Amino acid sequence: MADIAHGLEGINVTATKLCRIDGLKGELVYSGYDIFDLAEHSTFEEVAFLLWNQRLPARSELEALDKTLKSERELGDVVNQILTELYPVVRPMRTLEVAVEILGAQDRNSSDLTNPGLRQTAARLTAKMATVIATYHRLRTGQPVLAPRSDLNHASNFLYMLTGQVPGDLEARIFDVALILHAEHEMNASTFSAIVTASTLSDMYSAIASAIGTLKGPLHGGANEAVFHTLEAIKEEQNIPSYVEAMLSRGERVMGIGHRVYKTTDPRAIILERLGRQLADQSPNRKWFDLSQKLRDYLARKLEGKPLYPNVDFFSASVYQMLNIPADLYTPIFALSRITGWTAHLLEQYGDNRLVRPNAVYEGAESRQYVTVDQR
Ligand SMILES: CC(C)(COP(=O)(O)OP(=O)(O)OC[C@H]1O[C@@H](n2cnc3c(N)ncnc32)[C@H](O)[C@@H]1OP(=O)(O)O)[C@@H](O)C(=O)NCCC(=O)NCCS
């Protein structure tokens, strides 16, 4: 029988200058910069520039990008109106997917696949997707929708539009770092999905809508929300063994654990745990973070010898809890960050496009005689 690369594991589908992962060493590098350095020194805006240009910006370039992003934050009447129709019935990830397609429908240049046109769309989506999620949340909680503030950076402005409070320095910085950590991750499922769509020369909006739909699943971006529901179900440290045993005996997976590429702890989980420790010291809501650490310790013993370690989603759930972000916004927040990586890959793809069209090995019936419906 012909070989099948189940789940495309181990297959190189393209070359990229954006990101390198060493899954055995636990290394994640964006265009030559280690994720630990970026988390320590950089900002989300700077990382967006890095991904779109494969170099860090000069101050003037960073200021120009900041200005562009700020100028693109408003949604306009049509999207706002559609959000008021969607929020009572549609969950946030699908809302984001629909809103991206509406933004594409409104953009008369949506089919402009030149490099400058694509860069404009990338900045537009990066700015507006944050406003979509904040607006959606304000509407569903019956709170007034807040206009974006041009004196705040991307991370702080999002938290402000979401909660109505300008975040403190620590919260703002931790959220900014969370955005940096989620910005890019080589050929993950949602990036691949975006690339497949773009490879037909469909536009960037549709490629991003495909990516959002792919990120939504619990084996990918949806895992961070699922981690929180696991923590809620466990409730107390003493319930960890029985809960995990029951889950594993049913053949279920522990969310936030395991990764296709990392066979050691995901470096982003290490950074998020550190951030979580800083937040926990001043948070009245540290319970879920403490429980995450206990669960991690238990799983390390239980799964010893298997290449199953915490991934990025494991600690992001409790960190976002301490930032008072509701659980169903964790995956949308992943998208608000990953939009930079997705669009950076799309710049590469449109710049050197070839239709993505693999094969399937046929295993079905052969040589059947057609029989009309009244004779079956
Ligand atoms: C991410 C993930 C889909 C990668 O899986 P994969 O590379 O396809 O690995 P496989 O599905 O081939 O699993 C390999 C083995 O590990 C087990 N395994 C993988 N993840 C597991 C988990 N989270 N909990 C328990 N067992 C797990 C599988 O059951 C399988 O066991 P088996 O060989 O005895 O059948 C998987 O680890 C997973 O489902 N994790 C939970 C969801 C999650 O956190 N996703 C976010 C990723 S950033």
mmCIF file of C-alpha atoms in Angstrom, residues 1-6 359-368:
data_model
loop_
_atom_site.group_PDB
_atom_site.id
_atom_site.type_symbol
_atom_site.label_atom_id
_atom_site.label_comp_id
_atom_site.label_asym_id
_atom_site.label_seq_id
_atom_site.Cartn_x
_atom_site.Cartn_y
_atom_site.Cartn_z
ATOM 1 C CA MET A 1 0.000 0.000 0.000
ATOM 2 C CA ALA A 2 1.169 3.544 -0.765
ATOM 3 C CA ASP A 3 2.617 5.536 2.131
ATOM 4 C CA ILE A 4 0.272 8.030 3.724
ATOM 5 C CA ALA A 5 1.597 10.934 5.808
ATOM 6 C CA HIS A 6 -1.268 10.782 8.283
ATOM 7 C CA ASN A 359 -3.165 13.538 -3.456
ATOM 8 C CA ALA A 360 -5.241 10.960 -1.645
ATOM 9 C CA VAL A 361 -4.762 7.215 -1.941
ATOM 10 C CA TYR A 362 -7.997 5.692 -3.174
ATOM 11 C CA GLU A 363 -9.248 2.782 -1.056
ATOM 12 C CA GLY A 364 -12.863 2.580 -2.224
ATOM 13 C CA ALA A 365 -14.728 0.126 -4.426
ATOM 14 C CA GLU A 366 -13.769 -0.417 -8.079
ATOM 15 C CA SER A 367 -15.560 -1.381 -11.298
ATOM 16 C CA ARG A 368 -19.126 -1.135 -10.040
#
